[in-house]
Structures are given as C-alpha cells and as structure tokens.
Short mmCIF file of C-alpha atoms in Angstrom, two decimals:
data_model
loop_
_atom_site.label_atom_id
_atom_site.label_comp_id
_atom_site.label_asym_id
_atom_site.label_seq_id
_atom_site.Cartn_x
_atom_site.Cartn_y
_atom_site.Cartn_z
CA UNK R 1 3.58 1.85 -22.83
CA UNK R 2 5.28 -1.06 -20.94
CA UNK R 3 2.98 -2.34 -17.71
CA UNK R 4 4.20 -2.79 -14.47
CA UNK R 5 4.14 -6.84 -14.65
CA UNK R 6 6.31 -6.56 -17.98
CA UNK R 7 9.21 -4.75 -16.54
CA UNK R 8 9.28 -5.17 -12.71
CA UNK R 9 9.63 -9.20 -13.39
CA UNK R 10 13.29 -8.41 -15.50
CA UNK R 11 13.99 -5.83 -12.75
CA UNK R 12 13.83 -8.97 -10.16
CA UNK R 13 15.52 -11.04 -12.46
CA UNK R 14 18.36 -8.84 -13.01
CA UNK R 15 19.09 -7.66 -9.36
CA UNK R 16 18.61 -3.98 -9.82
CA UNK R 17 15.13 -3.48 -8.33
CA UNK R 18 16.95 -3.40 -4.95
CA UNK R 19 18.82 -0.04 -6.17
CA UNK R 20 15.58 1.19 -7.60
CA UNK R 21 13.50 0.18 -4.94
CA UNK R 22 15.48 2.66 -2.85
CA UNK R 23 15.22 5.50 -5.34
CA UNK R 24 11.38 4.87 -5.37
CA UNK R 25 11.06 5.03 -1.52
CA UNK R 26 13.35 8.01 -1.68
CA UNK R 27 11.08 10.15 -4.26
CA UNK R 28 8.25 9.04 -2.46
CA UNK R 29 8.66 10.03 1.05
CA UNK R 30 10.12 13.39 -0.52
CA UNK R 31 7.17 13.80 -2.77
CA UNK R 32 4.48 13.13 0.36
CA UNK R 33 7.15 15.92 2.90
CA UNK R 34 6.01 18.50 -0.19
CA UNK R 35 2.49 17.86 -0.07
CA UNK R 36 2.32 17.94 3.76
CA UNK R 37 3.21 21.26 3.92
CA UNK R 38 0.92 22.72 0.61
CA UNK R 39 -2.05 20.43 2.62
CA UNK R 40 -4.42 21.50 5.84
CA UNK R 41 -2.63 20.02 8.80
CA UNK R 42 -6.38 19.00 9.26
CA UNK R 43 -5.92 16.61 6.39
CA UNK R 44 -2.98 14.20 7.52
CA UNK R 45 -2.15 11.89 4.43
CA UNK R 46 -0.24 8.93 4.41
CA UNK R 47 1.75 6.64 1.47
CA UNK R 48 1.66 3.31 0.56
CA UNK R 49 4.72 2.08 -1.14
CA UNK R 50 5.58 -1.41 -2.53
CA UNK R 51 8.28 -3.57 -1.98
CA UNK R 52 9.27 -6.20 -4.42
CA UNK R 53 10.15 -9.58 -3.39
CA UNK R 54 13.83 -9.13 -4.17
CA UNK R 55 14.29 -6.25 -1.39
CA UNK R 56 12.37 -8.35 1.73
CA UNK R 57 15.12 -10.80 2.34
CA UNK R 58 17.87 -8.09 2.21
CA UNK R 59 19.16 -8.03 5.92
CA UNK R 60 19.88 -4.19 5.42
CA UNK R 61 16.17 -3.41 4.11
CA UNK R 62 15.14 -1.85 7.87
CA UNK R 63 18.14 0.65 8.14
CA UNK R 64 17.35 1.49 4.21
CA UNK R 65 14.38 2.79 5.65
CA UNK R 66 15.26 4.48 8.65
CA UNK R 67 17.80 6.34 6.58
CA UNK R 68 14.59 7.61 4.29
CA UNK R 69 12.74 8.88 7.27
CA UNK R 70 15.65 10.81 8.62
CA UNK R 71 17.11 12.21 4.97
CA UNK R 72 12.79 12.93 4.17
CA UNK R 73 11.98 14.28 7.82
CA UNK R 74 8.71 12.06 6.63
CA UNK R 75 7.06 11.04 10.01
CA UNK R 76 7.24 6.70 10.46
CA UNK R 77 3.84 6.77 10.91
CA UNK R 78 2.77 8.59 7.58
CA UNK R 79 4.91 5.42 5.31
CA UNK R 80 3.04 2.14 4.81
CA UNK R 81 4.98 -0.14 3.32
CA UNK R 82 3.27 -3.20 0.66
CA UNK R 83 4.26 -6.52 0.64
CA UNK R 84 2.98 -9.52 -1.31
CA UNK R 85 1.58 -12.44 0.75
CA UNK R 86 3.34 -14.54 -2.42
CA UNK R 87 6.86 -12.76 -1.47
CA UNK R 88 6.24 -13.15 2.31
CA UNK R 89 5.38 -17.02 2.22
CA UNK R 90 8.21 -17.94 -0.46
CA UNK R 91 10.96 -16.15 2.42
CA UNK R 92 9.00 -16.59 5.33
CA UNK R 93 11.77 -16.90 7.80
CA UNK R 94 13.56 -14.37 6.32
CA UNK R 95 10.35 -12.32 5.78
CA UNK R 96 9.18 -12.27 9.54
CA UNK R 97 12.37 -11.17 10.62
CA UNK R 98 12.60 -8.11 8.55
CA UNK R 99 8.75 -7.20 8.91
CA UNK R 100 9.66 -7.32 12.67
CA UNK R 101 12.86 -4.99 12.06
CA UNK R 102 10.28 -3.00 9.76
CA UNK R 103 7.99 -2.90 12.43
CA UNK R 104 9.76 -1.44 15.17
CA UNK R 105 10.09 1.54 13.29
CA UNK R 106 6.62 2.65 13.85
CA UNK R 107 5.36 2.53 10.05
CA UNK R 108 2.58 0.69 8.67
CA UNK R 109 2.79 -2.93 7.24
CA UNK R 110 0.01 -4.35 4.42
CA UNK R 111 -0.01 -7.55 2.67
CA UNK R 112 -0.67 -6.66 -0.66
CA UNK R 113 -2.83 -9.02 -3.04
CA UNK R 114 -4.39 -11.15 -0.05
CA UNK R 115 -5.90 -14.33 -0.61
CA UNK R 116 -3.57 -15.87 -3.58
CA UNK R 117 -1.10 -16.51 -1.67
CA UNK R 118 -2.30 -19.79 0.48
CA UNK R 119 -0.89 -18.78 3.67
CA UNK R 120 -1.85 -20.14 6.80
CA UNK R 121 -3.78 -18.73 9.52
CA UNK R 122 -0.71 -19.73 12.05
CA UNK R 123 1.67 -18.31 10.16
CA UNK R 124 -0.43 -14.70 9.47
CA UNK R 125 -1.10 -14.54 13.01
CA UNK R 126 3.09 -14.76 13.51
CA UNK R 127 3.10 -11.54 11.37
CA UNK R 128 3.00 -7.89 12.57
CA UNK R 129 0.71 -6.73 9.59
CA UNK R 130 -2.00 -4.22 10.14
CA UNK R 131 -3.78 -3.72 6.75
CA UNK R 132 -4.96 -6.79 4.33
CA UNK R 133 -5.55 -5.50 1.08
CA UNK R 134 -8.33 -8.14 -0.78
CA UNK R 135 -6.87 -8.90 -4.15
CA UNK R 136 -8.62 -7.28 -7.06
CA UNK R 137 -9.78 -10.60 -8.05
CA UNK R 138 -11.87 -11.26 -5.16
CA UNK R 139 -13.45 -7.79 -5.89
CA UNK R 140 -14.72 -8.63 -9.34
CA UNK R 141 -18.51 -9.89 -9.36
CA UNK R 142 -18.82 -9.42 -6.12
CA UNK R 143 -22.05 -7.98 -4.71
CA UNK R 144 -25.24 -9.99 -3.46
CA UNK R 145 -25.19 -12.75 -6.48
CA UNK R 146 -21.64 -12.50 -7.14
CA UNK R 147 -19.36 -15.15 -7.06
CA UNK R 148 -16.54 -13.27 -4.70
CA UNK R 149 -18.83 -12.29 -2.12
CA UNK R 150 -18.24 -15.14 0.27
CA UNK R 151 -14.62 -14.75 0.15
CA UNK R 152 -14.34 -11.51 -0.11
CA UNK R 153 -16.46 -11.38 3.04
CA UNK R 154 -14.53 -14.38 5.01
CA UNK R 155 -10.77 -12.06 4.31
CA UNK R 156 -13.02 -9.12 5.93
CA UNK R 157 -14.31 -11.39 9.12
CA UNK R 158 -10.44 -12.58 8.90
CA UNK R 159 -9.29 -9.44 9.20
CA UNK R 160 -11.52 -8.26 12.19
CA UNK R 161 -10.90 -10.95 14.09
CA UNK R 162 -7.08 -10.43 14.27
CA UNK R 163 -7.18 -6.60 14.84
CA UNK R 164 -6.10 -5.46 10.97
CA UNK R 165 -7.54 -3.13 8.89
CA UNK R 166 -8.93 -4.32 5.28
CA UNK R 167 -8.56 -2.45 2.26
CA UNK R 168 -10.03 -3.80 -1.23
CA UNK R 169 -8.33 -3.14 -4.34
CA UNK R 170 -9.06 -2.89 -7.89
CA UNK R 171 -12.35 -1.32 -7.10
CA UNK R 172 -14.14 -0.22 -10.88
CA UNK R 173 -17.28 0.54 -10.47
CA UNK R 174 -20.20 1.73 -8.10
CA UNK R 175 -21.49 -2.18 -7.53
CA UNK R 176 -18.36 -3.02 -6.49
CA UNK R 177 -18.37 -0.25 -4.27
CA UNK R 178 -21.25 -0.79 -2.70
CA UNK R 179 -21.18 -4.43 -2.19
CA UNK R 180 -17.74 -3.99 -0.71
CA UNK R 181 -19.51 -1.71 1.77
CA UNK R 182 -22.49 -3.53 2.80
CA UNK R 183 -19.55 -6.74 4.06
CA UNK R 184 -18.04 -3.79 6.32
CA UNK R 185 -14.97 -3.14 4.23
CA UNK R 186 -14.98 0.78 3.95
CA UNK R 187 -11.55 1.34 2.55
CA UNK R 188 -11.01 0.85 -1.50
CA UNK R 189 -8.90 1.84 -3.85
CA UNK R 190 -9.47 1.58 -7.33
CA UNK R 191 -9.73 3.11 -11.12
CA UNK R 192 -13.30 3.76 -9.84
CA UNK R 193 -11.87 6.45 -7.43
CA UNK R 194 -9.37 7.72 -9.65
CA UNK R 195 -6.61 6.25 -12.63
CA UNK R 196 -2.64 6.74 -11.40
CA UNK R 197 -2.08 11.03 -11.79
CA UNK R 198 1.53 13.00 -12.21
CA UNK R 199 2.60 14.73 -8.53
CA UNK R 200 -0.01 18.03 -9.68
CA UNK R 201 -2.77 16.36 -10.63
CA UNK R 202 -2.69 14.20 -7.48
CA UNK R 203 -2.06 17.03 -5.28
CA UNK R 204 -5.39 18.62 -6.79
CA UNK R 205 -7.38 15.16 -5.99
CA UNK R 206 -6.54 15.25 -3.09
CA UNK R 207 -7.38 18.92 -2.59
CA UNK R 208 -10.47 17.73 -3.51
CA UNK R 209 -11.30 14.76 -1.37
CA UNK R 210 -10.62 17.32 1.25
CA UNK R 211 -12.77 19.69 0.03
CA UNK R 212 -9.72 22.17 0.67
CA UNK R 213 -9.72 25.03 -1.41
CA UNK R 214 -5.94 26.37 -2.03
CA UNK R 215 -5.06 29.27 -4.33
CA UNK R 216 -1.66 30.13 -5.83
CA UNK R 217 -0.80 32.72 -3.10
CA UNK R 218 -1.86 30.00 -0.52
CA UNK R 219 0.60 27.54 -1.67
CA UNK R 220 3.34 30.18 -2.21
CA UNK R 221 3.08 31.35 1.73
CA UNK R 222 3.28 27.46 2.93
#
C-alpha cells in the first residue's frame, strides 16, 4: 500500500489534486446524505474533509463548494472543511480571503495539524476558524510527566480563549486519552477510537457509538 504523504505530495506537484479534491468532496457529502437518512435523526453526524494546499488559493474554491451542497442536498452546517496551518500561513492573503468566502457559507472551518506551523497569534485571531486540531505530535507522551503536556495544554488555553473548539489527533492509546482529558480537551480522534473503515463498516461504528440498533428491514423502510 502507498500512504497518504507518498502520493498526495506528486498529486500537488502535478496539479491534479484540484480535480480530485472535488471528486473527494463530491463522494463525501454524498456518502454522509446516505447515512443521514439510514441514522436516528437523534444522532446528527457531521464530516470533516481535507483540503490540500493546492485547492486554498483557487479563487473558485467557495462556489466549488456551494455547488456540492446544492448537487448533495448535504446541510452547510453538517461539512467541516480541514486546512493545514502550514498551507494557510504559506498563502495567507490568499488564504484569509477564501476561508472568509468559505465561511459565509455556514460550514465549519479547522486548522488541521496545529502548532507546526509557527503562526502568529495576530494573524490566527484574523481567521474565521472554529476547531484547532493539536497535531498528533503534541499528543505523544503527553500525560502528567510527559513531555507534550505543556503545549498541548497552552493550544487548549489558546483555543478557549478565542472561542474555538479543540480537537486532538492521533490519539493511540488510553494514557493519551486520559491525559488529553484531564487539560479539558474532550474531543479526539485517533487509531485508539477506531483505524480508517470502508462506507459499511463505518456506518456500523457509528451505529454503535450511538448505541442505535438498526436491522435490515429498518434500513430498507428509510
């Protein structure tokens, strides 16, 4: 198997992760519309999709979007979309006008891999972002003796104080867990949680987590 930092980089590098950036969006927001309706209307789920670097400065990336939505019928507020702080700082002019376009729409914005990216508090508080997701290597060791704490704990504080939410990722095992929890951050994702899953198997975790119980005939009426 190829990983995701073998093959995205030559996608970037060759132009065509714009066209198959779209496609991705596209099967997403039609793969979350399916699970809406197999799902308790109790249980409102949302997706997180990435952007790559090469799509932010497109001009046209906003109306990409808004396009999705309609085609999908996918509700604004069920998309979050994932940026890189590196990709945001490296086009920052560009980059804050599209996140503003992006914004207006009504879906979700996260800065993906937070703290690697040395930007500056002046120029996150410029930014309409409302989730910082802790980089996975500020989640490693981290606990009451571990090395990350105190960083991991300052994004958190950082966080709070401008109004975001804080999500911490790369989350693989219980200690992490916990020590995540006692700084206040109490949204992870993670290998701990669950490894990536075909469209079924997710559907069935998730069934889970909600401690919904749906039989064929259930799915079949919806």
């Amino acid at each position: 198997s190829i990983s995701p930092s073998e093959f995205i980089p030559v996608m970037e590098e060759t132009g065509v992760i714009t066209l198959i950036g779209r496609w991705v969006l596209q099967e997403a927001c039609e793969q979350i519309c399916k699970w809406q309706k197999v799902l308790s209307e109790d249980s409102p789920i949302k997706i997180n999709v990435n952007l790559s670097a090469r799509q932010l400065p497109h001009s046209n990336l906003a109306e990409q979007v808004a396009e999705i939505l309609d085609e999908t019928g996918l509700s604004e507020q069920a998309l979050r979309l994932e940026i890189t702080e590196t990709a945001i700082m490296h086009n920052s002019k560009e980059a804050l006008q599209v996140l503003r376009e992006l914004k207006a729409l009504n879906v979700g914005l996260c800065i993906d891999d937070f703290g690697i990216g040395y930007s500056s508090l002046r120029r996150l508080q410029q930014l309409p972002i409302d989730i910082l997701k802790i980089d996975r290597a500020f989640v490693q060791n981290i606990g009451d003796k571990g090395e990350n704490t105190e960083i991991a704990r300052t994004i958190i504080d950082l966080a709070d104080s401008l109004g975001m939410g804080i999500v911490a990722e790369g989350v693989e095992n219980e200690a992490q867990l916990e020590g995540l929890r006692v700084l206040g951050c109490k949204d992870e994702q993670g290998f701990y949680f669950a490894k990536p899953l075909p469209p079924d198997a997710a559907l069935r975790f998730i069934q889970q987590s909600n401690g919904e119980i749906i039989t064929e005939e259930t799915v079949a009426e919806k």
